PDB file of C-alpha atoms in Angstrom:
ATOM      1  CA  ALA A   1    -117.289   7.145 -86.396  1.00 44.00           C
ATOM      2  CA  LYS A   2    -120.185   4.713 -86.716  1.00 57.00           C
ATOM      3  CA  GLU A   3    -122.145   4.187 -83.518  1.00 64.00           C
ATOM      4  CA  MET A   4    -121.895   0.796 -81.853  1.00 71.00           C
ATOM      5  CA  THR A   5    -125.358  -0.433 -81.091  1.00 80.00           C
ATOM      6  CA  TYR A   6    -126.003  -3.144 -78.564  1.00 82.00           C
ATOM      7  CA  ASN A   7    -127.638  -5.209 -81.301  1.00 86.00           C
ATOM      8  CA  GLN A   8    -124.452  -5.100 -83.369  1.00 91.00           C
ATOM      9  CA  ILE A   9    -122.332  -6.111 -80.385  1.00 93.00           C
ATOM     10  CA  LYS A  10    -124.760  -8.888 -79.510  1.00 93.00           C
ATOM     11  CA  GLY A  11    -124.908 -10.009 -83.148  1.00 94.00           C
ATOM     12  CA  SER A  12    -121.127 -10.351 -83.313  1.00 96.00           C
ATOM     13  CA  ALA A  13    -121.075 -12.233 -80.000  1.00 97.00           C
ATOM     14  CA  GLU A  14    -123.831 -14.620 -81.084  1.00 97.00           C
ATOM     15  CA  TYR A  15    -122.053 -15.314 -84.375  1.00 98.00           C
ATOM     16  CA  ILE A  16    -118.852 -16.250 -82.503  1.00 98.00           C
ATOM     17  CA  LEU A  17    -120.599 -18.378 -79.868  1.00 98.00           C
ATOM     18  CA  ALA A  18    -122.451 -20.285 -82.592  1.00 98.00           C
ATOM     19  CA  GLN A  19    -119.091 -21.495 -83.999  1.00 98.00           C
ATOM     20  CA  THR A  20    -117.937 -23.272 -80.833  1.00 97.00           C
ATOM     21  CA  ARG A  21    -119.108 -24.965 -77.666  1.00 97.00           C
ATOM     22  CA  VAL A  22    -116.282 -23.454 -75.630  1.00 97.00           C
ATOM     23  CA  ARG A  23    -117.421 -20.615 -73.325  1.00 98.00           C
ATOM     24  CA  PRO A  24    -114.350 -18.633 -72.252  1.00 98.00           C
ATOM     25  CA  LYS A  25    -114.214 -16.196 -69.339  1.00 98.00           C
ATOM     26  CA  ILE A  26    -110.730 -14.967 -70.313  1.00 98.00           C
ATOM     27  CA  ALA A  27    -109.662 -13.243 -73.536  1.00 98.00           C
ATOM     28  CA  LEU A  28    -106.150 -12.643 -74.808  1.00 98.00           C
ATOM     29  CA  ILE A  29    -105.132  -9.988 -77.349  1.00 97.00           C
ATOM     30  CA  LEU A  30    -101.766 -10.740 -78.977  1.00 95.00           C
ATOM     31  CA  GLY A  31     -99.539  -7.861 -80.070  1.00 91.00           C
ATOM     32  CA  SER A  32     -96.960  -7.603 -82.852  1.00 85.00           C
ATOM     33  CA  GLY A  33     -94.545 -10.523 -82.898  1.00 85.00           C
ATOM     34  CA  LEU A  34     -96.257 -12.164 -79.909  1.00 88.00           C
ATOM     35  CA  ASN A  35     -98.314 -14.752 -81.775  1.00 89.00           C
ATOM     36  CA  PRO A  36     -96.332 -17.984 -81.116  1.00 89.00           C
ATOM     37  CA  ILE A  37     -98.658 -18.685 -78.187  1.00 92.00           C
ATOM     38  CA  ALA A  38    -101.556 -18.984 -80.662  1.00 93.00           C
ATOM     39  CA  SER A  39    -100.299 -22.381 -81.818  1.00 93.00           C
ATOM     40  CA  GLU A  40    -100.628 -23.731 -78.252  1.00 95.00           C
ATOM     41  CA  ILE A  41    -104.392 -23.303 -78.100  1.00 97.00           C
ATOM     42  CA  GLU A  42    -106.033 -26.728 -78.039  1.00 96.00           C
ATOM     43  CA  ASN A  43    -109.395 -27.773 -79.515  1.00 96.00           C
ATOM     44  CA  ALA A  44    -109.142 -24.528 -81.447  1.00 97.00           C
ATOM     45  CA  THR A  45    -111.929 -23.026 -83.525  1.00 98.00           C
ATOM     46  CA  ARG A  46    -110.465 -20.370 -85.821  1.00 97.00           C
ATOM     47  CA  ILE A  47    -112.767 -17.548 -86.928  1.00 97.00           C
ATOM     48  CA  PRO A  48    -111.356 -15.010 -89.431  1.00 96.00           C
ATOM     49  CA  TYR A  49    -112.207 -11.446 -88.431  1.00 96.00           C
ATOM     50  CA  LYS A  50    -113.655 -10.814 -91.869  1.00 94.00           C
ATOM     51  CA  ASN A  51    -116.385 -13.405 -91.163  1.00 96.00           C
ATOM     52  CA  ILE A  52    -117.522 -11.768 -87.913  1.00 96.00           C
ATOM     53  CA  PRO A  53    -120.288  -9.200 -88.417  1.00 93.00           C
ATOM     54  CA  ARG A  54    -119.017  -5.599 -88.028  1.00 92.00           C
ATOM     55  CA  TRP A  55    -115.592  -6.727 -86.762  1.00 93.00           C
ATOM     56  CA  ASN A  56    -112.908  -5.035 -88.854  1.00 90.00           C
ATOM     57  CA  SER A  57    -110.131  -6.964 -90.576  1.00 90.00           C
ATOM     58  CA  THR A  58    -106.496  -6.234 -89.804  1.00 87.00           C
ATOM     59  CA  THR A  59    -104.175  -4.900 -92.515  1.00 84.00           C
ATOM     60  CA  ASN A  60    -100.937  -5.365 -90.595  1.00 79.00           C
ATOM     61  CA  PRO A  61     -98.884  -8.231 -92.117  1.00 77.00           C
ATOM     62  CA  ASP A  62     -97.629  -9.251 -88.636  1.00 75.00           C
ATOM     63  CA  HIS A  63    -101.198  -9.722 -87.399  1.00 77.00           C
ATOM     64  CA  GLU A  64    -103.040 -12.786 -88.664  1.00 86.00           C
ATOM     65  CA  GLY A  65    -106.550 -11.464 -88.076  1.00 91.00           C
ATOM     66  CA  VAL A  66    -108.152 -14.598 -86.646  1.00 96.00           C
ATOM     67  CA  LEU A  67    -110.106 -15.108 -83.436  1.00 97.00           C
ATOM     68  CA  ILE A  68    -109.158 -18.446 -81.871  1.00 98.00           C
ATOM     69  CA  ILE A  69    -111.456 -20.027 -79.310  1.00 98.00           C
ATOM     70  CA  GLY A  70    -110.172 -23.063 -77.452  1.00 98.00           C
ATOM     71  CA  THR A  71    -108.303 -24.044 -74.324  1.00 98.00           C
ATOM     72  CA  LEU A  72    -104.891 -23.250 -72.855  1.00 97.00           C
ATOM     73  CA  ASP A  73    -103.906 -25.693 -70.097  1.00 96.00           C
ATOM     74  CA  LYS A  74    -107.570 -26.822 -70.130  1.00 97.00           C
ATOM     75  CA  ILE A  75    -108.731 -23.250 -69.433  1.00 98.00           C
ATOM     76  CA  PRO A  76    -111.203 -21.913 -72.033  1.00 98.00           C
ATOM     77  CA  VAL A  77    -109.847 -18.780 -73.748  1.00 98.00           C
ATOM     78  CA  ALA A  78    -110.643 -16.462 -76.657  1.00 98.00           C
ATOM     79  CA  VAL A  79    -107.474 -15.299 -78.418  1.00 98.00           C
ATOM     80  CA  MET A  80    -107.266 -12.394 -80.843  1.00 97.00           C
ATOM     81  CA  ASN A  81    -104.355 -13.349 -83.068  1.00 95.00           C
ATOM     82  CA  GLY A  82    -103.774  -9.854 -84.349  1.00 91.00           C
ATOM     83  CA  ARG A  83    -105.470  -6.649 -83.293  1.00 93.00           C
ATOM     84  CA  LEU A  84    -106.890  -3.513 -84.859  1.00 94.00           C
ATOM     85  CA  HIS A  85    -104.877  -0.276 -84.742  1.00 94.00           C
ATOM     86  CA  GLN A  86    -105.793   3.363 -85.238  1.00 93.00           C
ATOM     87  CA  TYR A  87    -102.984   3.716 -87.784  1.00 94.00           C
ATOM     88  CA  GLU A  88    -104.802   1.274 -90.073  1.00 93.00           C
ATOM     89  CA  GLY A  89    -107.610   3.827 -90.348  1.00 93.00           C
ATOM     90  CA  ASN A  90    -109.785   2.367 -87.596  1.00 93.00           C
ATOM     91  CA  SER A  91    -111.481   4.705 -85.159  1.00 92.00           C
ATOM     92  CA  MET A  92    -110.755   4.176 -81.465  1.00 93.00           C
ATOM     93  CA  LYS A  93    -114.242   2.705 -81.327  1.00 92.00           C
ATOM     94  CA  GLU A  94    -113.440   0.124 -84.013  1.00 93.00           C
ATOM     95  CA  CYS A  95    -110.189  -0.810 -82.239  1.00 95.00           C
ATOM     96  CA  ALA A  96    -112.112  -1.409 -79.017  1.00 95.00           C
ATOM     97  CA  TYR A  97    -115.188  -3.063 -80.533  1.00 95.00           C
ATOM     98  CA  PRO A  98    -113.895  -6.639 -79.958  1.00 97.00           C
ATOM     99  CA  VAL A  99    -113.732  -5.974 -76.203  1.00 97.00           C
ATOM    100  CA  ALA A 100    -117.404  -4.986 -76.131  1.00 95.00           C
ATOM    101  CA  VAL A 101    -118.135  -8.218 -78.017  1.00 96.00           C
ATOM    102  CA  PHE A 102    -116.101 -10.202 -75.466  1.00 97.00           C
ATOM    103  CA  LYS A 103    -118.212  -8.677 -72.699  1.00 96.00           C
ATOM    104  CA  ALA A 104    -121.383  -9.741 -74.527  1.00 95.00           C
ATOM    105  CA  MET A 105    -119.914 -13.264 -74.845  1.00 97.00           C
ATOM    106  CA  GLY A 106    -119.602 -13.486 -71.053  1.00 96.00           C
ATOM    107  CA  ILE A 107    -115.856 -12.802 -70.840  1.00 97.00           C
ATOM    108  CA  GLU A 108    -114.821 -11.206 -67.548  1.00 96.00           C
ATOM    109  CA  LYS A 109    -111.049 -10.766 -67.781  1.00 98.00           C
ATOM    110  CA  ILE A 110    -108.721  -9.755 -70.541  1.00 98.00           C
ATOM    111  CA  ILE A 111    -104.958  -9.997 -71.082  1.00 98.00           C
ATOM    112  CA  VAL A 112    -103.749  -7.323 -73.499  1.00 98.00           C
ATOM    113  CA  THR A 113    -100.216  -7.670 -74.868  1.00 97.00           C
ATOM    114  CA  ASN A 114     -98.051  -5.454 -77.054  1.00 96.00           C
ATOM    115  CA  ALA A 115     -94.548  -4.808 -78.291  1.00 95.00           C
ATOM    116  CA  ALA A 116     -93.469  -1.393 -77.020  1.00 97.00           C
ATOM    117  CA  GLY A 117     -90.578   1.057 -77.069  1.00 97.00           C
ATOM    118  CA  GLY A 118     -88.622   1.407 -73.819  1.00 97.00           C
ATOM    119  CA  ILE A 119     -88.506   4.962 -72.448  1.00 98.00           C
ATOM    120  CA  ASN A 120     -87.377   4.169 -68.914  1.00 97.00           C
ATOM    121  CA  THR A 121     -83.590   3.965 -69.136  1.00 95.00           C
ATOM    122  CA  ASP A 122     -83.530   1.162 -66.531  1.00 96.00           C
ATOM    123  CA  TYR A 123     -85.352  -1.077 -69.011  1.00 97.00           C
ATOM    124  CA  ARG A 124     -83.577  -3.352 -71.469  1.00 95.00           C
ATOM    125  CA  ASN A 125     -84.572  -4.865 -74.784  1.00 94.00           C
ATOM    126  CA  GLY A 126     -86.635  -7.991 -74.151  1.00 95.00           C
ATOM    127  CA  ASP A 127     -87.876  -6.921 -70.708  1.00 97.00           C
ATOM    128  CA  PHE A 128     -91.476  -7.735 -69.801  1.00 97.00           C
ATOM    129  CA  VAL A 129     -93.415  -4.831 -68.300  1.00 98.00           C
ATOM    130  CA  LEU A 130     -96.729  -5.261 -66.516  1.00 98.00           C
ATOM    131  CA  ILE A 131     -98.644  -2.106 -67.373  1.00 98.00           C
ATOM    132  CA  SER A 132     -99.604  -0.220 -64.214  1.00 98.00           C
ATOM    133  CA  ASP A 133    -101.397   2.661 -65.946  1.00 98.00           C
ATOM    134  CA  HIS A 134    -101.536   4.556 -69.223  1.00 98.00           C
ATOM    135  CA  ILE A 135    -101.338   8.046 -70.689  1.00 98.00           C
ATOM    136  CA  LYS A 136    -103.476   8.866 -73.720  1.00 95.00           C
ATOM    137  CA  PHE A 137    -103.072  12.251 -75.374  1.00 81.00           C
ATOM    138  CA  PHE A 138    -105.622  12.185 -78.112  1.00 79.00           C
ATOM    139  CA  ASN A 139    -109.150  13.498 -77.967  1.00 79.00           C
ATOM    140  CA  GLU A 140    -110.913  10.607 -79.583  1.00 87.00           C
ATOM    141  CA  GLY A 141    -111.925   7.779 -77.265  1.00 89.00           C
ATOM    142  CA  PRO A 142    -113.725   4.482 -77.848  1.00 90.00           C
ATOM    143  CA  LEU A 143    -116.792   5.651 -75.920  1.00 87.00           C
ATOM    144  CA  THR A 144    -117.208   9.056 -77.567  1.00 83.00           C
ATOM    145  CA  GLY A 145    -120.883   9.420 -78.358  1.00 78.00           C
ATOM    146  CA  GLU A 146    -121.673   6.123 -76.648  1.00 74.00           C
ATOM    147  CA  ASP A 147    -123.313   5.475 -73.325  1.00 69.00           C
ATOM    148  CA  ALA A 148    -121.508   2.552 -71.712  1.00 69.00           C
ATOM    149  CA  SER A 149    -124.629   1.613 -69.776  1.00 72.00           C
ATOM    150  CA  ILE A 150    -125.464  -0.701 -72.705  1.00 70.00           C
ATOM    151  CA  LEU A 151    -122.356  -2.630 -71.675  1.00 73.00           C
ATOM    152  CA  GLY A 152    -123.253  -2.775 -68.010  1.00 71.00           C
ATOM    153  CA  GLY A 153    -121.156   0.237 -67.006  1.00 73.00           C
ATOM    154  CA  ASN A 154    -121.813   3.960 -66.571  1.00 79.00           C
ATOM    155  CA  ARG A 155    -121.333   6.817 -68.996  1.00 82.00           C
ATOM    156  CA  PHE A 156    -118.669   8.264 -66.671  1.00 88.00           C
ATOM    157  CA  PHE A 157    -116.622   5.309 -65.572  1.00 91.00           C
ATOM    158  CA  ASP A 158    -113.689   4.954 -63.222  1.00 93.00           C
ATOM    159  CA  MET A 159    -110.158   4.342 -64.556  1.00 95.00           C
ATOM    160  CA  SER A 160    -108.243   4.384 -61.267  1.00 96.00           C
ATOM    161  CA  ASP A 161    -107.364   0.681 -61.274  1.00 97.00           C
ATOM    162  CA  THR A 162    -107.881  -0.200 -64.948  1.00 97.00           C
ATOM    163  CA  TYR A 163    -104.794  -2.437 -64.991  1.00 98.00           C
ATOM    164  CA  SER A 164    -105.698  -4.389 -61.855  1.00 97.00           C
ATOM    165  CA  GLN A 165    -102.942  -3.960 -59.280  1.00 97.00           C
ATOM    166  CA  TYR A 166    -104.057  -7.101 -57.479  1.00 97.00           C
ATOM    167  CA  LEU A 167    -103.789  -9.248 -60.634  1.00 97.00           C
ATOM    168  CA  ARG A 168    -100.470  -7.657 -61.592  1.00 96.00           C
ATOM    169  CA  ASN A 169     -98.904  -8.517 -58.258  1.00 97.00           C
ATOM    170  CA  ARG A 170    -100.307 -12.053 -58.298  1.00 97.00           C
ATOM    171  CA  VAL A 171     -98.979 -12.670 -61.810  1.00 97.00           C
ATOM    172  CA  ALA A 172     -95.557 -11.179 -61.014  1.00 97.00           C
ATOM    173  CA  GLY A 173     -95.265 -13.402 -57.938  1.00 96.00           C
ATOM    174  CA  ALA A 174     -96.399 -16.535 -59.759  1.00 96.00           C
ATOM    175  CA  PHE A 175     -94.096 -15.914 -62.743  1.00 97.00           C
ATOM    176  CA  GLU A 176     -91.043 -15.354 -60.562  1.00 94.00           C
ATOM    177  CA  ALA A 177     -91.938 -18.493 -58.590  1.00 94.00           C
ATOM    178  CA  GLU A 178     -91.944 -20.393 -61.922  1.00 89.00           C
ATOM    179  CA  GLY A 179     -88.341 -19.260 -62.378  1.00 84.00           C
ATOM    180  CA  GLY A 180     -89.282 -16.464 -64.757  1.00 79.00           C
ATOM    181  CA  LYS A 181     -87.286 -13.249 -64.908  1.00 86.00           C
ATOM    182  CA  LYS A 182     -88.184 -10.210 -62.847  1.00 90.00           C
ATOM    183  CA  LEU A 183     -91.100  -8.342 -64.355  1.00 96.00           C
ATOM    184  CA  GLN A 184     -90.964  -4.570 -64.594  1.00 97.00           C
ATOM    185  CA  GLN A 185     -94.066  -2.508 -63.869  1.00 97.00           C
ATOM    186  CA  GLY A 186     -94.632   0.767 -65.658  1.00 98.00           C
ATOM    187  CA  VAL A 187     -96.806   3.348 -67.393  1.00 98.00           C
ATOM    188  CA  TYR A 188     -97.669   2.884 -71.086  1.00 98.00           C
ATOM    189  CA  ALA A 189     -97.997   5.960 -73.300  1.00 98.00           C
ATOM    190  CA  TYR A 190    -100.313   5.672 -76.291  1.00 97.00           C
ATOM    191  CA  MET A 191     -99.222   7.290 -79.562  1.00 96.00           C
ATOM    192  CA  PRO A 192    -101.221   6.569 -82.718  1.00 92.00           C
ATOM    193  CA  GLY A 193     -98.343   5.903 -85.180  1.00 92.00           C
ATOM    194  CA  PRO A 194     -97.629   4.342 -87.605  1.00 93.00           C
ATOM    195  CA  GLN A 195     -94.404   6.360 -87.468  1.00 95.00           C
ATOM    196  CA  PHE A 196     -92.143   5.712 -84.516  1.00 95.00           C
ATOM    197  CA  GLU A 197     -91.997   8.676 -82.140  1.00 95.00           C
ATOM    198  CA  THR A 198     -89.398  11.428 -82.459  1.00 96.00           C
ATOM    199  CA  PRO A 199     -86.605  11.730 -79.885  1.00 96.00           C
ATOM    200  CA  ALA A 200     -88.223  14.968 -78.653  1.00 97.00           C
ATOM    201  CA  GLU A 201     -91.561  13.211 -78.157  1.00 96.00           C
ATOM    202  CA  ILE A 202     -89.822  10.488 -76.181  1.00 97.00           C
ATOM    203  CA  ARG A 203     -88.102  13.062 -73.943  1.00 96.00           C
ATOM    204  CA  MET A 204     -91.495  14.678 -73.361  1.00 97.00           C
ATOM    205  CA  LEU A 205     -93.101  11.328 -72.506  1.00 97.00           C
ATOM    206  CA  ARG A 206     -90.302  10.540 -70.046  1.00 97.00           C
ATOM    207  CA  VAL A 207     -90.832  13.868 -68.261  1.00 97.00           C
ATOM    208  CA  LEU A 208     -94.532  13.043 -67.979  1.00 97.00           C
ATOM    209  CA  GLY A 209     -93.820   9.704 -66.322  1.00 98.00           C
ATOM    210  CA  ALA A 210     -94.158   7.182 -69.167  1.00 98.00           C
ATOM    211  CA  ASP A 211     -91.985   4.060 -69.063  1.00 98.00           C
ATOM    212  CA  VAL A 212     -92.955   2.479 -72.405  1.00 98.00           C
ATOM    213  CA  VAL A 213     -94.654   3.728 -75.554  1.00 98.00           C
ATOM    214  CA  GLY A 214     -96.777   1.993 -78.174  1.00 97.00           C
ATOM    215  CA  MET A 215     -99.574   2.239 -80.726  1.00 96.00           C
ATOM    216  CA  SER A 216    -102.215  -0.086 -79.266  1.00 96.00           C
ATOM    217  CA  THR A 217    -103.765  -1.497 -76.073  1.00 97.00           C
ATOM    218  CA  VAL A 218    -105.277   1.722 -74.707  1.00 98.00           C
ATOM    219  CA  PRO A 219    -108.505   1.614 -76.782  1.00 96.00           C
ATOM    220  CA  GLU A 220    -109.109  -1.939 -75.561  1.00 97.00           C
ATOM    221  CA  ALA A 221    -108.273  -1.071 -71.940  1.00 98.00           C
ATOM    222  CA  ILE A 222    -110.686   1.886 -71.921  1.00 96.00           C
ATOM    223  CA  MET A 223    -113.464  -0.298 -73.320  1.00 95.00           C
ATOM    224  CA  ALA A 224    -112.695  -2.963 -70.715  1.00 96.00           C
ATOM    225  CA  ALA A 225    -113.008  -0.337 -67.962  1.00 95.00           C
ATOM    226  CA  ALA A 226    -116.353   0.757 -69.423  1.00 93.00           C
ATOM    227  CA  CYS A 227    -117.503  -2.882 -69.283  1.00 93.00           C
ATOM    228  CA  ASN A 228    -116.245  -3.557 -65.729  1.00 93.00           C
ATOM    229  CA  MET A 229    -113.753  -6.128 -67.004  1.00 95.00           C
ATOM    230  CA  LYS A 230    -110.445  -6.796 -65.294  1.00 96.00           C
ATOM    231  CA  VAL A 231    -107.342  -6.091 -67.384  1.00 98.00           C
ATOM    232  CA  LEU A 232    -103.814  -7.435 -67.256  1.00 98.00           C
ATOM    233  CA  GLY A 233    -101.574  -5.439 -69.608  1.00 98.00           C
ATOM    234  CA  ILE A 234     -98.184  -6.797 -70.712  1.00 98.00           C
ATOM    235  CA  SER A 235     -95.630  -4.912 -72.820  1.00 98.00           C
ATOM    236  CA  VAL A 236     -92.531  -6.526 -74.261  1.00 97.00           C
ATOM    237  CA  VAL A 237     -89.784  -3.930 -74.661  1.00 97.00           C
ATOM    238  CA  SER A 238     -89.001  -4.737 -78.275  1.00 94.00           C
ATOM    239  CA  ASN A 239     -86.682  -1.773 -78.856  1.00 94.00           C
ATOM    240  CA  MET A 240     -85.504   1.229 -76.889  1.00 93.00           C
ATOM    241  CA  ALA A 241     -87.518   4.274 -77.991  1.00 91.00           C
ATOM    242  CA  ALA A 242     -86.110   6.965 -80.305  1.00 91.00           C
ATOM    243  CA  GLY A 243     -83.097   8.797 -78.902  1.00 91.00           C
ATOM    244  CA  VAL A 244     -82.581   6.402 -75.972  1.00 92.00           C
ATOM    245  CA  GLU A 245     -79.866   4.607 -77.918  1.00 90.00           C
ATOM    246  CA  ASN A 246     -78.129   6.152 -80.881  1.00 87.00           C
ATOM    247  CA  LYS A 247     -79.764   4.048 -83.589  1.00 87.00           C
ATOM    248  CA  LYS A 248     -82.580   4.045 -86.108  1.00 90.00           C
ATOM    249  CA  LEU A 249     -85.747   2.115 -85.310  1.00 89.00           C
ATOM    250  CA  SER A 250     -87.349  -0.500 -87.536  1.00 89.00           C
ATOM    251  CA  GLY A 251     -90.206  -2.963 -87.426  1.00 86.00           C
ATOM    252  CA  ALA A 252     -87.733  -5.759 -88.170  1.00 89.00           C
ATOM    253  CA  ASP A 253     -85.936  -5.109 -84.858  1.00 87.00           C
ATOM    254  CA  VAL A 254     -89.254  -5.390 -83.051  1.00 87.00           C
ATOM    255  CA  ASN A 255     -89.933  -8.819 -84.562  1.00 88.00           C
ATOM    256  CA  GLU A 256     -86.391  -9.992 -83.868  1.00 91.00           C
ATOM    257  CA  THR A 257     -86.628  -9.116 -80.162  1.00 92.00           C
ATOM    258  CA  CYS A 258     -90.051 -10.759 -79.881  1.00 91.00           C
ATOM    259  CA  ALA A 259     -88.697 -13.936 -81.491  1.00 92.00           C
ATOM    260  CA  SER A 260     -85.820 -14.030 -78.993  1.00 93.00           C
ATOM    261  CA  ILE A 261     -88.097 -13.884 -75.902  1.00 94.00           C
ATOM    262  CA  LYS A 262     -90.886 -16.109 -77.167  1.00 93.00           C
ATOM    263  CA  GLU A 263     -90.276 -19.077 -74.828  1.00 94.00           C
ATOM    264  CA  ASP A 264     -90.245 -16.843 -71.736  1.00 95.00           C
ATOM    265  CA  PHE A 265     -93.283 -15.025 -73.057  1.00 95.00           C
ATOM    266  CA  LYS A 266     -95.192 -18.290 -73.461  1.00 95.00           C
ATOM    267  CA  VAL A 267     -94.458 -19.179 -69.832  1.00 95.00           C
ATOM    268  CA  LEU A 268     -95.676 -15.738 -68.763  1.00 97.00           C
ATOM    269  CA  ILE A 269     -98.955 -16.136 -70.679  1.00 97.00           C
ATOM    270  CA  HIS A 270     -99.560 -19.659 -69.327  1.00 97.00           C
ATOM    271  CA  THR A 271     -98.892 -18.331 -65.814  1.00 97.00           C
ATOM    272  CA  ALA A 272    -101.122 -15.289 -66.291  1.00 98.00           C
ATOM    273  CA  VAL A 273    -104.042 -17.339 -67.634  1.00 98.00           C
ATOM    274  CA  LYS A 274    -103.792 -19.709 -64.648  1.00 97.00           C
ATOM    275  CA  VAL A 275    -103.726 -16.828 -62.171  1.00 97.00           C
ATOM    276  CA  LEU A 276    -106.708 -15.095 -63.805  1.00 97.00           C
ATOM    277  CA  GLU A 277    -108.661 -18.349 -63.839  1.00 97.00           C
ATOM    278  CA  GLU A 278    -108.092 -18.795 -60.093  1.00 96.00           C
ATOM    279  CA  GLU A 279    -108.904 -15.233 -59.077  1.00 88.00           C
ATOM    280  CA  ASN A 280    -112.531 -14.166 -58.932  1.00 72.00           C
TER     281      ASN A 280
END
């Protein structure tokens, strides 16, 4: 994979900052079917990925591929409406590149969302899961061949609290106080896709302690850890994973579930952004 040089990262960041006067400290990455929140961003500047130097475009029809900079409840935010996946032919590095750019833009905290398959049999379709940790099986990583010291971190960086426990608990408390439903907390397993997993793979993942499974989020979370950024990870259980229920899986089901929870999801994002803004 192409190396990421600091000049490239800085060049992308400078291009974005030149388009707007808003200076966000919080970024939001929206997963499949979770884009209705994008329309709530005020004073929005919309920057297509294809215009940003070295930032790859998305090929997934459910991902718009636009970076939106504006405010949510008066809080400045950068919102990736659509993300980059490995299954589109991106390297892990290319999937995570936007997070390095966010760091160079002065962003300190990141909310990463996704639609995921439920492995934990206590979960139900439409549940919200705050990611407590992840399992990644594959050799490639976003920092392979890179030294994260260019991003303010270390080559060997800690991943013991990547998905900040403190922020998770604060957000869960605030959301329930808003009358939101109980949030699950669980471990996200990363599989590259684009095929859904096999029932045998899901049984294996359950044995290993995974609660949900998906095809995104982990590259970004690893890059955030390398950059010393705080991460809040949110999965929407958009279908039960293969073999959990006796039915075939489809992308249409994922979108249908996401559409059904969108109002609750908006409240969760508004709550999470407020909490992250308040917490240093």
